[in-house]
Coordinates of C-alpha atoms in Angstrom, one line a residue:
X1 CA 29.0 -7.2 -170.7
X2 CA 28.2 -3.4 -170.1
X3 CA 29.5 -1.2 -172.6
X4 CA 30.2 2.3 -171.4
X5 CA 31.6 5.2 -172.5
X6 CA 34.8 6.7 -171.6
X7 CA 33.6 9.5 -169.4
X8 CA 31.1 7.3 -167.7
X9 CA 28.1 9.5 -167.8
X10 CA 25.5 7.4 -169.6
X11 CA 25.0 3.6 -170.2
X12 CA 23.3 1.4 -172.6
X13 CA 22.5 -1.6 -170.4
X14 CA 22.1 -4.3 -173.4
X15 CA 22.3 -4.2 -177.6
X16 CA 18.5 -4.3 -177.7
X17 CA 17.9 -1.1 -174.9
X18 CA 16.4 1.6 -176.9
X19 CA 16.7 3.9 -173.7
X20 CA 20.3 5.1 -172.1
X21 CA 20.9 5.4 -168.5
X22 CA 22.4 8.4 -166.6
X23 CA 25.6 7.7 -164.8
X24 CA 25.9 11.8 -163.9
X25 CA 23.1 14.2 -163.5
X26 CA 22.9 15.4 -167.2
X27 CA 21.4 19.2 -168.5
X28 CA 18.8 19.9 -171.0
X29 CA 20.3 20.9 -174.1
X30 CA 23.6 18.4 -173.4
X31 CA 25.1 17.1 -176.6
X32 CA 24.8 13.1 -176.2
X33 CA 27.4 10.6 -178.8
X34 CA 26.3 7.5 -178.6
X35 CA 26.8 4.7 -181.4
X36 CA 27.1 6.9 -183.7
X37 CA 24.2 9.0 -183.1
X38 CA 24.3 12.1 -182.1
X39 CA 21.2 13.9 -180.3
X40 CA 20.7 16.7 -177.6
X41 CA 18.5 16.3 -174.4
X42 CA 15.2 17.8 -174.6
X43 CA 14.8 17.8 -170.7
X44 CA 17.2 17.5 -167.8
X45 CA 18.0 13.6 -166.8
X46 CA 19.8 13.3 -163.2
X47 CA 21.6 10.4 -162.5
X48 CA 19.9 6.9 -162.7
X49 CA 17.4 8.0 -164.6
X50 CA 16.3 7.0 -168.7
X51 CA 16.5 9.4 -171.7
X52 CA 15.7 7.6 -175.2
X53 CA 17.7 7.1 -178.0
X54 CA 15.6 7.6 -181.1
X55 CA 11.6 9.4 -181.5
X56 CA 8.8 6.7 -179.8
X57 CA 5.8 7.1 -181.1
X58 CA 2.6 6.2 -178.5
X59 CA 2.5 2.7 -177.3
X60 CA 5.8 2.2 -178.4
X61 CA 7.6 -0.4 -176.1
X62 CA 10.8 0.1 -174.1
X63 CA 13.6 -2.1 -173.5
X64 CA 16.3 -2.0 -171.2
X65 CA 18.8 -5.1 -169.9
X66 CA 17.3 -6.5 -173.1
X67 CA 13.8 -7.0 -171.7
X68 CA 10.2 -5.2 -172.3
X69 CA 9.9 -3.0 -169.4
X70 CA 7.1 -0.6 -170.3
X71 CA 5.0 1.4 -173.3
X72 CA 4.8 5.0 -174.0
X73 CA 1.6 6.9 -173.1
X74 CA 2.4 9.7 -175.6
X75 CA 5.0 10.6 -178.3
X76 CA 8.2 11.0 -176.9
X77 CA 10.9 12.6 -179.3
X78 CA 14.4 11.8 -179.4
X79 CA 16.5 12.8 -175.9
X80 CA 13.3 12.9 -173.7
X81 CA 13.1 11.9 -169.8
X82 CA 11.2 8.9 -169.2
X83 CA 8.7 9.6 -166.2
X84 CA 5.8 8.1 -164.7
X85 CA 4.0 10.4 -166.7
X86 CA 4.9 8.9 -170.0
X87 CA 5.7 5.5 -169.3
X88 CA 3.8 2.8 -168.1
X89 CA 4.2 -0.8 -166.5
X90 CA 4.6 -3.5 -169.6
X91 CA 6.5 -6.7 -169.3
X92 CA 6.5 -9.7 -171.9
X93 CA 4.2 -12.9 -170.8
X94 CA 5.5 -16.0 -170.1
X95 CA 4.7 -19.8 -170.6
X96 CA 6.4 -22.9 -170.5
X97 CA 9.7 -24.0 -170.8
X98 CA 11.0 -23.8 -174.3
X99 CA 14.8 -24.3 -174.7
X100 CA 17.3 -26.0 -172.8
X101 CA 19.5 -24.1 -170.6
X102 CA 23.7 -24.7 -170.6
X103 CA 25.9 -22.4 -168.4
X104 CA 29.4 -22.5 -167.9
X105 CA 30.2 -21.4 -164.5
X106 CA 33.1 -19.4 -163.2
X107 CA 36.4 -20.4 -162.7
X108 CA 36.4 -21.2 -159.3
X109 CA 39.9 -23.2 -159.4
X110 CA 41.6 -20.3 -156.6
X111 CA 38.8 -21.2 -153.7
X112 CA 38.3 -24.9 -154.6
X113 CA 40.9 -25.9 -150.9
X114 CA 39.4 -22.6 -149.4
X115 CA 37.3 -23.3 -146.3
X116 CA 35.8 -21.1 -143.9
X117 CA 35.3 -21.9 -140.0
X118 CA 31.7 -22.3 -138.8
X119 CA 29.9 -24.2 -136.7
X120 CA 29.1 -28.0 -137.0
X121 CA 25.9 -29.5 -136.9
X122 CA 24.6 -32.7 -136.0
X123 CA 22.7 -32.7 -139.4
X124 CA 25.9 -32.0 -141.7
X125 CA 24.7 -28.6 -142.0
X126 CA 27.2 -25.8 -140.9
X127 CA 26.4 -22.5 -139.6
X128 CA 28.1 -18.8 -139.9
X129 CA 27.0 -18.1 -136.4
X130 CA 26.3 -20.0 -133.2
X131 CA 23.0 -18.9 -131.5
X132 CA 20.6 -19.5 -128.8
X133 CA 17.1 -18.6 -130.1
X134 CA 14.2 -18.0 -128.1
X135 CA 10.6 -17.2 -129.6
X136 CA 6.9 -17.3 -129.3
X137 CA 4.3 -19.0 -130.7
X138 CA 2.0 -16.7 -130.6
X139 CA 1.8 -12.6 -129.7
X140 CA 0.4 -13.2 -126.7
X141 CA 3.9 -14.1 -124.8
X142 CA 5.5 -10.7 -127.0
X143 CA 5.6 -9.3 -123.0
X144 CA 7.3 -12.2 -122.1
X145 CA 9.4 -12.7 -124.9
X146 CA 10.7 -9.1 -123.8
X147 CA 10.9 -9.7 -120.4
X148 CA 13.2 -12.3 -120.9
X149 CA 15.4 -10.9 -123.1
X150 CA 16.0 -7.9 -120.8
X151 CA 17.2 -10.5 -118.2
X152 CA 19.3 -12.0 -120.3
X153 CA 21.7 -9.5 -122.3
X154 CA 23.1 -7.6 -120.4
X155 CA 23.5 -10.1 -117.6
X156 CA 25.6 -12.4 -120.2
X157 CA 27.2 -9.4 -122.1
X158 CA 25.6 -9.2 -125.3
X159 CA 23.9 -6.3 -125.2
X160 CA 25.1 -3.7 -127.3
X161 CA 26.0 -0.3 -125.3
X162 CA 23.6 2.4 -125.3
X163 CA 24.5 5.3 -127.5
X164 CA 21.3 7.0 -126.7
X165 CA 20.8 5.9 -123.0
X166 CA 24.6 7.5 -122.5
X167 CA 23.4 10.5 -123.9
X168 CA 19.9 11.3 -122.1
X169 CA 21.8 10.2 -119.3
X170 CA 24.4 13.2 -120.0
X171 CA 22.0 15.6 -120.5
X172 CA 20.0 14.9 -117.4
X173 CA 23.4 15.4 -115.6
X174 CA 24.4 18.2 -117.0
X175 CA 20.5 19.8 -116.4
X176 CA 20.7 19.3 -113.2
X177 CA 24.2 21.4 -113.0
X178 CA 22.7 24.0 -114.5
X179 CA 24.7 23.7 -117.7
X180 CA 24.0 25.7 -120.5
X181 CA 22.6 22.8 -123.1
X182 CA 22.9 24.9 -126.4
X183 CA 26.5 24.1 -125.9
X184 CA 26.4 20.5 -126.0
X185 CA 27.6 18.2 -128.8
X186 CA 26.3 14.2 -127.6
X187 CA 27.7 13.3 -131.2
X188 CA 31.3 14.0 -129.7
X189 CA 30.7 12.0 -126.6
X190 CA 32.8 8.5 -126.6
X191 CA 30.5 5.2 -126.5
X192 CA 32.0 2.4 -123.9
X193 CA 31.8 -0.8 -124.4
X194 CA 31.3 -3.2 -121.4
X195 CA 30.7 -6.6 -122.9
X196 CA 32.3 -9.7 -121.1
X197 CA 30.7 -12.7 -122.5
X198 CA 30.5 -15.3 -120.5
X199 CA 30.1 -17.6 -123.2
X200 CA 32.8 -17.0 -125.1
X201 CA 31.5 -19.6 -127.6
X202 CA 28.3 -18.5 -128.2
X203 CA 27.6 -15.7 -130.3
X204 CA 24.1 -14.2 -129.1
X205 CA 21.2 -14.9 -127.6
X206 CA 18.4 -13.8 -129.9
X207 CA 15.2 -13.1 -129.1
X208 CA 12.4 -13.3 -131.8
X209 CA 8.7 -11.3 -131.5
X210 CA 5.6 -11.3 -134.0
X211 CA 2.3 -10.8 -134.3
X212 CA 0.9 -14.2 -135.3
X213 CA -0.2 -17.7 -134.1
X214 CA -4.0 -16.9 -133.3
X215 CA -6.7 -14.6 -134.4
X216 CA -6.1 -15.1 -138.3
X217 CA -6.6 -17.9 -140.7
X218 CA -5.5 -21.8 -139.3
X219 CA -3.2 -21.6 -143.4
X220 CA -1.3 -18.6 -141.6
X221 CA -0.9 -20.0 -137.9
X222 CA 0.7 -23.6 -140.3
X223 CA 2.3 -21.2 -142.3
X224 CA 4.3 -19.3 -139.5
X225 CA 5.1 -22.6 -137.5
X226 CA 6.8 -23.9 -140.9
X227 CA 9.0 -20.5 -140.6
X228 CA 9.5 -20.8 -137.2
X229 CA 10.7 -24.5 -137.4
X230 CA 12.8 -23.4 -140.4
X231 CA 14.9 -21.0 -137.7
X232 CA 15.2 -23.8 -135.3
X233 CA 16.5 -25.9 -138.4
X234 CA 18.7 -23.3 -139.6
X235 CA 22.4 -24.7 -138.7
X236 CA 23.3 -20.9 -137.3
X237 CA 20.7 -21.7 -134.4
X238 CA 22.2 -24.0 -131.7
X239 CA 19.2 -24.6 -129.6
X240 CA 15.8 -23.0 -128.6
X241 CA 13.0 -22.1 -126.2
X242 CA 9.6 -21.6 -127.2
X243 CA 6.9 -19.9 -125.0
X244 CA 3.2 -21.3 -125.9
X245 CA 0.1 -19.1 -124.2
X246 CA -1.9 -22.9 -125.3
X247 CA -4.4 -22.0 -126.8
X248 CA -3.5 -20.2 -129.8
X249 CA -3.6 -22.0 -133.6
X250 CA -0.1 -22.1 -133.8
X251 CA -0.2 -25.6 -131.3
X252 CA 3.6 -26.9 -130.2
X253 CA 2.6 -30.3 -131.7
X254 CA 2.7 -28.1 -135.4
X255 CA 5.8 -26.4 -134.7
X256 CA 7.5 -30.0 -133.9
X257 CA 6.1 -31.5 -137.2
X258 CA 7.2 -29.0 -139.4
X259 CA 10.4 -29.2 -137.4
X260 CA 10.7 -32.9 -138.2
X261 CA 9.2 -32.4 -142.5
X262 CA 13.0 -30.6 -142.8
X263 CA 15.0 -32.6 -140.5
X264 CA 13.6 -35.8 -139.5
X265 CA 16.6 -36.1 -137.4
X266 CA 16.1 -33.0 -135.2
X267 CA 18.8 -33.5 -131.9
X268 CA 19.1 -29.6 -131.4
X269 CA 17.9 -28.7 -127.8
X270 CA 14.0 -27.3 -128.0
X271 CA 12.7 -26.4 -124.5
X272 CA 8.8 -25.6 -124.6
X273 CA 7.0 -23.8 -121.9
X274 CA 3.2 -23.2 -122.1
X275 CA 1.8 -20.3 -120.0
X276 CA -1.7 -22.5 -119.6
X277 CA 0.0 -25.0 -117.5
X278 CA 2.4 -23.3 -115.4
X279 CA 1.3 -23.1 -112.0
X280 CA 2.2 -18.9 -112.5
X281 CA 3.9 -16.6 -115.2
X282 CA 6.9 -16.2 -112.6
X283 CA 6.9 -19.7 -111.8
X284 CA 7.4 -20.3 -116.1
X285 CA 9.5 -17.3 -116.6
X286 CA 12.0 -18.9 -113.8
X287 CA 12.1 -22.3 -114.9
X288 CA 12.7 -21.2 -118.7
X289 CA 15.6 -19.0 -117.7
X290 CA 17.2 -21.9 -115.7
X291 CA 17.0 -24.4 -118.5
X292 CA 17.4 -21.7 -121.4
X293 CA 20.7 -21.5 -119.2
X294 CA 21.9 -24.7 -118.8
X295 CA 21.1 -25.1 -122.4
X296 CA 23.4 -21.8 -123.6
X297 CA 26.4 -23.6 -121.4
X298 CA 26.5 -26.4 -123.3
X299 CA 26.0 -24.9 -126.4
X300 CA 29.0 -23.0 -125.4
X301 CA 30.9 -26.0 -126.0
X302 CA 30.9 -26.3 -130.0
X303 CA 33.1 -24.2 -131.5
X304 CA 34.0 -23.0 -135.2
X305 CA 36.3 -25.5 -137.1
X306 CA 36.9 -25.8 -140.9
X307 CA 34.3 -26.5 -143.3
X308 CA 34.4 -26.3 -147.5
X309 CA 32.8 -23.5 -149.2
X310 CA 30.2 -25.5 -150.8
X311 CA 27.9 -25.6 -146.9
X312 CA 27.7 -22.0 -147.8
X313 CA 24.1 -21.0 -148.1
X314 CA 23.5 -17.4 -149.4
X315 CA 20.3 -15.3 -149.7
X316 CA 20.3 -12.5 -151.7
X317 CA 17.6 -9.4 -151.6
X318 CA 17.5 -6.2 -153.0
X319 CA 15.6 -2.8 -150.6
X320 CA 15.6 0.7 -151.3
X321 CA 17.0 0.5 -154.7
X322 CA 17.5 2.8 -157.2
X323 CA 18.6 3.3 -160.9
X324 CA 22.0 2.3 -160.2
X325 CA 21.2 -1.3 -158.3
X326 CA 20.5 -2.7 -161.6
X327 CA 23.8 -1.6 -163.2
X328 CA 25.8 -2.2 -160.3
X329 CA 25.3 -4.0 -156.4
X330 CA 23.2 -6.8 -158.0
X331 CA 25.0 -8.0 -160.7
X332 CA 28.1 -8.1 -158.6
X333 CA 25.9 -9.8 -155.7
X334 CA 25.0 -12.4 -158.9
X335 CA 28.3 -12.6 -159.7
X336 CA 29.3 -13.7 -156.4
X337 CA 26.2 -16.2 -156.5
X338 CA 27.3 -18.0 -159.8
X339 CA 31.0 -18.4 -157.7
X340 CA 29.4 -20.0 -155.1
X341 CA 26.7 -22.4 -157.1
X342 CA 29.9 -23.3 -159.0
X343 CA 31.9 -24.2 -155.4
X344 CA 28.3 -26.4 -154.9
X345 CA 27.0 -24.0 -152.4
X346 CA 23.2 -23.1 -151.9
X347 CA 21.5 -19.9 -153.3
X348 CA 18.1 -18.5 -152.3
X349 CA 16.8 -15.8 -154.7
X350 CA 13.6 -14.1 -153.5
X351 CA 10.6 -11.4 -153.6
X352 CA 8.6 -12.9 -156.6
X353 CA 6.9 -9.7 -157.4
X354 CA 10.2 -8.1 -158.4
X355 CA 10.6 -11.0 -161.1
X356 CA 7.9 -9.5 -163.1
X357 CA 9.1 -9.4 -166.6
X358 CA 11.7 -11.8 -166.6
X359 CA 9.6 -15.0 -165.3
X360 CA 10.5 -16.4 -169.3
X361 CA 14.5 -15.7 -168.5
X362 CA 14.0 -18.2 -165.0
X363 CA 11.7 -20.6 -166.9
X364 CA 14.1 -21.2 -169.3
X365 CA 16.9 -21.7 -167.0
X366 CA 15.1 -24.2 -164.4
X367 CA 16.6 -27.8 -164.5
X368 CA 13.3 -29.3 -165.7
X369 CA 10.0 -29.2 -166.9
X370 CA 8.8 -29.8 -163.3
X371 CA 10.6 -27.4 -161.7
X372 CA 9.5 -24.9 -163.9
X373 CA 6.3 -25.7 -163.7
X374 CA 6.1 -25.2 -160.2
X375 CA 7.6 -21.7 -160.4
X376 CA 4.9 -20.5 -163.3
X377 CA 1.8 -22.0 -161.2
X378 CA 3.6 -19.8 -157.9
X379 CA 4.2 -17.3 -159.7
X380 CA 0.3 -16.8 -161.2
X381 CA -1.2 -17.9 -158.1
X382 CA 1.0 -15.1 -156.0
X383 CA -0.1 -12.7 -159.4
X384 CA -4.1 -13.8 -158.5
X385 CA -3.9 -12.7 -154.9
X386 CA -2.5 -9.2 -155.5
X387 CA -5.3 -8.8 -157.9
X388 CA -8.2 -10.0 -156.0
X389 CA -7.5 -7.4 -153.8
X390 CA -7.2 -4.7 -156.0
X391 CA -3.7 -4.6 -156.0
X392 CA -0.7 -5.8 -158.8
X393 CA 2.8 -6.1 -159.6
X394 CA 3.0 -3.1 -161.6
X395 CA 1.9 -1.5 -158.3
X396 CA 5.2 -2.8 -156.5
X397 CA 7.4 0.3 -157.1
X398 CA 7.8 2.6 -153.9
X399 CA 8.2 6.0 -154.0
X400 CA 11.5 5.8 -153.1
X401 CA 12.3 3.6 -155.8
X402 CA 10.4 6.1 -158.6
X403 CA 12.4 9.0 -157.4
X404 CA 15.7 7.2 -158.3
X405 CA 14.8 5.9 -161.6
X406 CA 12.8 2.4 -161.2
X407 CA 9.5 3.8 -162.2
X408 CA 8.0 0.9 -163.5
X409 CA 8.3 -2.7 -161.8
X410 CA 9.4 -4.3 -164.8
X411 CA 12.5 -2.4 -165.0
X412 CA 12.4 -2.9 -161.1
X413 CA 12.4 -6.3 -161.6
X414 CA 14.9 -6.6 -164.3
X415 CA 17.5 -5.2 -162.8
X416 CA 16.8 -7.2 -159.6
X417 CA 16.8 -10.3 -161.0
X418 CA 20.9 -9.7 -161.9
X419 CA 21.2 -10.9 -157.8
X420 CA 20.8 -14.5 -158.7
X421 CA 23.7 -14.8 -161.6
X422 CA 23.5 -17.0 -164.4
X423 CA 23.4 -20.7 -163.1
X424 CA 20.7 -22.8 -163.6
X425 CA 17.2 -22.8 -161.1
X426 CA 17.7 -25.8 -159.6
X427 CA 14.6 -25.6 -157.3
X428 CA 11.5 -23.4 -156.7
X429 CA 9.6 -23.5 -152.9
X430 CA 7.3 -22.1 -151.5
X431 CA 6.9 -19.8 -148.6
X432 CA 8.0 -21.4 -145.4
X433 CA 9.6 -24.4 -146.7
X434 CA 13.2 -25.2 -146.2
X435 CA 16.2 -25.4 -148.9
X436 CA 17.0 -28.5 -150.7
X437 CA 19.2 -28.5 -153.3
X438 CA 22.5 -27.1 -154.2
X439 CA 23.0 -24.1 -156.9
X440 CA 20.0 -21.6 -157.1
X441 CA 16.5 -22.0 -155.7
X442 CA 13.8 -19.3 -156.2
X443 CA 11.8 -19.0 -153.1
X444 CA 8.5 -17.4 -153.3
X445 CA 7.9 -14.4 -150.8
X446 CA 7.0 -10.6 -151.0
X447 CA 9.4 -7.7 -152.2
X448 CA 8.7 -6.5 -149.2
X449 CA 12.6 -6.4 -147.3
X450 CA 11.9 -7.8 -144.1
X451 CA 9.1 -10.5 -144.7
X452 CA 11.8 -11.2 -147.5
X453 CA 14.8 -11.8 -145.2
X454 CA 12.4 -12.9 -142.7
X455 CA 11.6 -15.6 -145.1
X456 CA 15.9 -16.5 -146.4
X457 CA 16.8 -17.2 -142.6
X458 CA 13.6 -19.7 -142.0
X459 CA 14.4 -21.6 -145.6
X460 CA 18.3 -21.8 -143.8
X461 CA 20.2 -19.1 -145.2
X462 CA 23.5 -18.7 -143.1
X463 CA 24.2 -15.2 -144.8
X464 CA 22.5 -12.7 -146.4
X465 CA 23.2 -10.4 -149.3
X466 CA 21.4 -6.9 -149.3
X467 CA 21.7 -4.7 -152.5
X468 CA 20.6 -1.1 -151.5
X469 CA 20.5 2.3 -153.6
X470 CA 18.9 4.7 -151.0
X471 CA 20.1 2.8 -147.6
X472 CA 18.4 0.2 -145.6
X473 CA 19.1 -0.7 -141.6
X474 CA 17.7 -3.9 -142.0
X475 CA 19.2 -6.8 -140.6
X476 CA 18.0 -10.4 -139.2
X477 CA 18.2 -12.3 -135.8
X478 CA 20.0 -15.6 -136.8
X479 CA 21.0 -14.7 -140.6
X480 CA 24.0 -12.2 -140.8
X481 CA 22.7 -9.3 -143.6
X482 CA 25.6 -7.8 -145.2
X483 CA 24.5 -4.3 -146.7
X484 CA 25.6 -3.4 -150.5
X485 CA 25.4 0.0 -151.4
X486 CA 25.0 0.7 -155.4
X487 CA 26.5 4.0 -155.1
X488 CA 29.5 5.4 -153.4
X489 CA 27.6 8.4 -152.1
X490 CA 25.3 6.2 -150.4
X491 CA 27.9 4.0 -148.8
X492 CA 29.7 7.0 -147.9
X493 CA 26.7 9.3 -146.2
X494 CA 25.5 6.2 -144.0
X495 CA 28.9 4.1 -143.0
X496 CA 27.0 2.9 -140.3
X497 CA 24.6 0.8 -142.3
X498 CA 26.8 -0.4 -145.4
X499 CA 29.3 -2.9 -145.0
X500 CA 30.5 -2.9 -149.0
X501 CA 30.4 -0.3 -151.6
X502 CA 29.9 -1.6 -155.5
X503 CA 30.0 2.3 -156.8
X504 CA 33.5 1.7 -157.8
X505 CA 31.4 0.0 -161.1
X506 CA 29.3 2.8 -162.1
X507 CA 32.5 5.0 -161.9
X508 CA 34.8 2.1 -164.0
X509 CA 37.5 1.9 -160.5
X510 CA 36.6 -1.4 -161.2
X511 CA 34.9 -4.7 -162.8
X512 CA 31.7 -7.0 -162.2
X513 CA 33.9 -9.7 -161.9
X514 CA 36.4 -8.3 -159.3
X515 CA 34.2 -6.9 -156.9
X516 CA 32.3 -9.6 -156.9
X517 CA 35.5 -11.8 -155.9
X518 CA 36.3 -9.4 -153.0
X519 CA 33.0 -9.8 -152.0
X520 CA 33.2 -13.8 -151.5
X521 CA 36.1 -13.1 -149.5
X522 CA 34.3 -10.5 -147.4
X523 CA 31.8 -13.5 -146.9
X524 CA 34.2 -16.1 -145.9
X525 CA 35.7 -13.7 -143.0
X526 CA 32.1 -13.1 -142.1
X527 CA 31.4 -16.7 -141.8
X528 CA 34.1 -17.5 -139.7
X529 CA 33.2 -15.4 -137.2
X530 CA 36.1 -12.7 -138.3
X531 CA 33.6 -9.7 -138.1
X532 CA 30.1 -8.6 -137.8
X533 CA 27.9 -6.7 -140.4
X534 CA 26.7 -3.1 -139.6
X535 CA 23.0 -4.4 -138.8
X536 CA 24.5 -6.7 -136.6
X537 CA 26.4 -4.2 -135.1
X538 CA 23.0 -1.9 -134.3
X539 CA 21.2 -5.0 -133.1
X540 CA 19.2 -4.9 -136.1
X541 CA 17.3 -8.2 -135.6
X542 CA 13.8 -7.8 -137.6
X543 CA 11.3 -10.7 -138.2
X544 CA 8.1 -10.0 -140.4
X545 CA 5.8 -13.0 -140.7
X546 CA 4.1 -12.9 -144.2
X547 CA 0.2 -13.0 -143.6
X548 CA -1.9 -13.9 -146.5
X549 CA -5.3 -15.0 -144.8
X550 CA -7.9 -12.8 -143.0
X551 CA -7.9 -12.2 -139.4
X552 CA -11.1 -14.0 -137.7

């Protein structure tokens, strides 16, 4: 538990930090009383950032949520900023397995006969949302992809209306008045909604482009049909169409294995048309919107009915974070995840690089020697790769991220790890491959956000969780991403991207614990369909296939 001080303006993290944290900007010269110490600031600290406790001599290590997160370049007396200047990346190694792990869950007695209402699939799974995807296998049909999806929105009513189209409209109406346009305000003009879905059953029609299936390595054109057929998998899909050029790497006979490796029982609707063999583009385009169709009216039919909290199955990612993420959106997100692997739900923890100095904390707590195993050889292997291109963990910091007080990855990482709770690693997979087991699996993909979330929905995430310091849009086409702002400034400034605010921790409003029960509540309402995040709300829909091979 975080001890904190009765004003709230600085934080030790853990008993063995040897570096505070600011809660408030603080001023040089400021009389710190801490533990019994008493010491003045030599430099100004604003908020988020790290001022030490005691002298450090050169080399000397620092340690915050009880972890090794970098070494001193120069002598650093007693109340002095810590900079990119004067601390660098450090981070403890790791090994094998070496203790076995016990946890004692949450009480989750209150939401044991809680259910939610989602949709029922065929395969036991249940989804949040009930979609009808459509996607390429290669870039090549991107034009087509597009061309579709114009037909289809607003024709059905679900597109989203057009803030910005209203607007150039208005100002091309009132230019042609002769209006005087330093006199206009568009942000006071009212936005109409128009939407009559036809389908009243069917949440969205989504609509999926890339930049893969040919050109690159055959590993990448396998690896994105595996993440592909993990979104036709994923039980918040309802059926699919798939538009092959023919020719490309990423063959229709490879999406339909990897479809049948995670379900060999595959019954969902999966309509294929290949541009090589249609007698015209028209003549494809037609005959995929007919049957894409007939295929959304009878996926109109299903609808939500009650399922138990344990078909739940939660990613959780951090993006744009800063000093405060650690402290406060992701161990509230973690807390959540511990209620939910207690209720014998599913969660996915990602972005290996940003579990760089605390791989020995997750080895510890896998299930077995084998599945710890597996997550050390990932994790050296993924390690191997950066370097061999002249690249590294340490490197994974943005600027962003160093301007609010991360500036090394391993306290990046620390704090970033607090997403995934306490409960024991129950599985480790690899990119593109599909979740298994109940409680918490570590899937291995970049820090990057988007070839993160990219990677949650294809392993059959239903909802996301997305921890943010400095404000994301990000969002997914099949995955609902519910935006967590570490601050209340941030979720204040940009209401239209943040859907919960955890600030009311760093300011002591309220605990861990009881935010991270409202949010499980939030999610169940999500689930069943009772509202929409803010990303889905801006049709936020990215998709970033990870590529790890050349192109040839």
């Amino acid at each position: 538990m975080m001890k904190k001080t009765n004003r709230q303006t600085y934080l030790r993290i853990h008993p063995k930090d040897n570096v505070l944290v600011a809660l408030q900007d603080q001023q040089a010269g400021n009389r710190i009383f801490f533990d019994g110490l008493e010491l003045t600031l030599k430099d100004p600290v604003p908020a988020k950032h790290k001022f030490t406790i005691t002298d450090l001599a050169a080399g000397a290590e620092i340690y915050m949520y009880g972890v090794l997160v970098g070494k001193t370049t120069c002598f650093l007396p007693v109340g002095s900023l810590l900079t990119t200047e004067n601390l660098k990346h450090a981070a403890e190694g790791f090994s094998q397995k070496n203790v076995t792990y016990t946890w004692q869950g949450p009480n989750v007695s209150k939401w044991k006969q809680r259910t939610f209402r989602g949709y029922h699939r065929a395969d036991r799974q249940v989804g949040t949302r009930n979609y009808w995807l459509v996607l390429p296998l290669v870039f090549c049909e991107n034009r087509n992809i597009e061309t579709l999806k114009h037909a289809f929105l607003k024709e059905l009513g679900y597109a989203a209306p057009d803030r910005y189209q209203a607007q150039v409209r208005e100002l091309a109406n009132l230019y042609r008045q002769g209006k005087d346009l330093r006199e206009i305000d568009l942000a006071e003009m009212p936005v109409y909604s128009s939407q009559n879905r036809l389908f009243p059953n069917l949440d969205g029609i989504k609509f999926i482009a890339h930049d893969g299936g040919c050109g690159g390595t055959r590993e990448d054109s396998d690896n994105l049909c595996a993440l592909l057929a993990g979104y036709c998998v994923n039980p918040n899909v309802a059926g699919i169409t798939v538009l092959s050029l023919g020719c490309q790497h990423a063959q229709v006979d490879i999406l339909q294995e990897k479809i049948r490796e995670r379900n060999p029982a595959f019954a969902k609707p999966l309509l294929v048309f290949e541009q090589q063999k249609a007698a015209s583009e028209s003549a494809m385009l037609s005959e995929a919107i007919l049957q894409t169709f007939k295929g959304m009216a009878e996926a109109n039919r299903c609808e939500r009915q009650p399922a138990t909290l344990d078909k739940l199955v939660i990613g959780v990612e951090c993006g744009g974070s800063d000093g405060f993420s650690g402290i406060s959106a992701n161990p509230v997100v973690g807390y959540t995840a511990d209620l939910v692997a207690a209720l014998g739900g599913k969660i996915v923890l990602s972005e290996f690089p940003e579990l760089c100095g605390v791989e020995q904390e997750l080895i510890n707590r896998c299930a077995d020697e084998e599945t710890a195993e597996r997550f050390v050889r990932l994790m050296r292997d993924y390690a191997a790769r950066a370097e061999a291109v002249g690249s590294g963990f340490d490197m994974n910091p943005s600027p962003g991220n160093i301007r609010d007080g991360l500036i090394t990855d391993a306290i990046k990482s620390a704090g970033a790890a607090k997403k995934g709770g306490t409960s024991p690693v129950r599985d480790v997979l690899g990119y593109g491959q599909y979740v298994r087991k109940s409680g918490l699996t570590l899937l291995c993909t970049p820090g990057n956000d988007v070839e993160s979330t990219t990677a949650m929905a294809g392993a059959g995430c239903t909802v996301q969780l997305f921890t943010t310091g400095l404000g994301t849009p990000t969002g997914n086409p099949v995955s609902p991403v519910v935006k967590i702002a570490s601050n209340t400034n941030l979720a204040r400034r940009l209401p239209d991207m943040i859907d919960l605010d955890a600030g009311p921790v760093i300011s002591g409003e309220k605990t861990i614990e009881e935010l991270g029960e409202e949010m499980l509540e939030y999610i169940i309402g999500l689930a069943s369909g009772e509202y929409d995040t803010r990303a889905m709300e801006l049709g936020q829909d990215d998709f970033i296939f990870w590529k790890r091979g050349v192109s040839l």
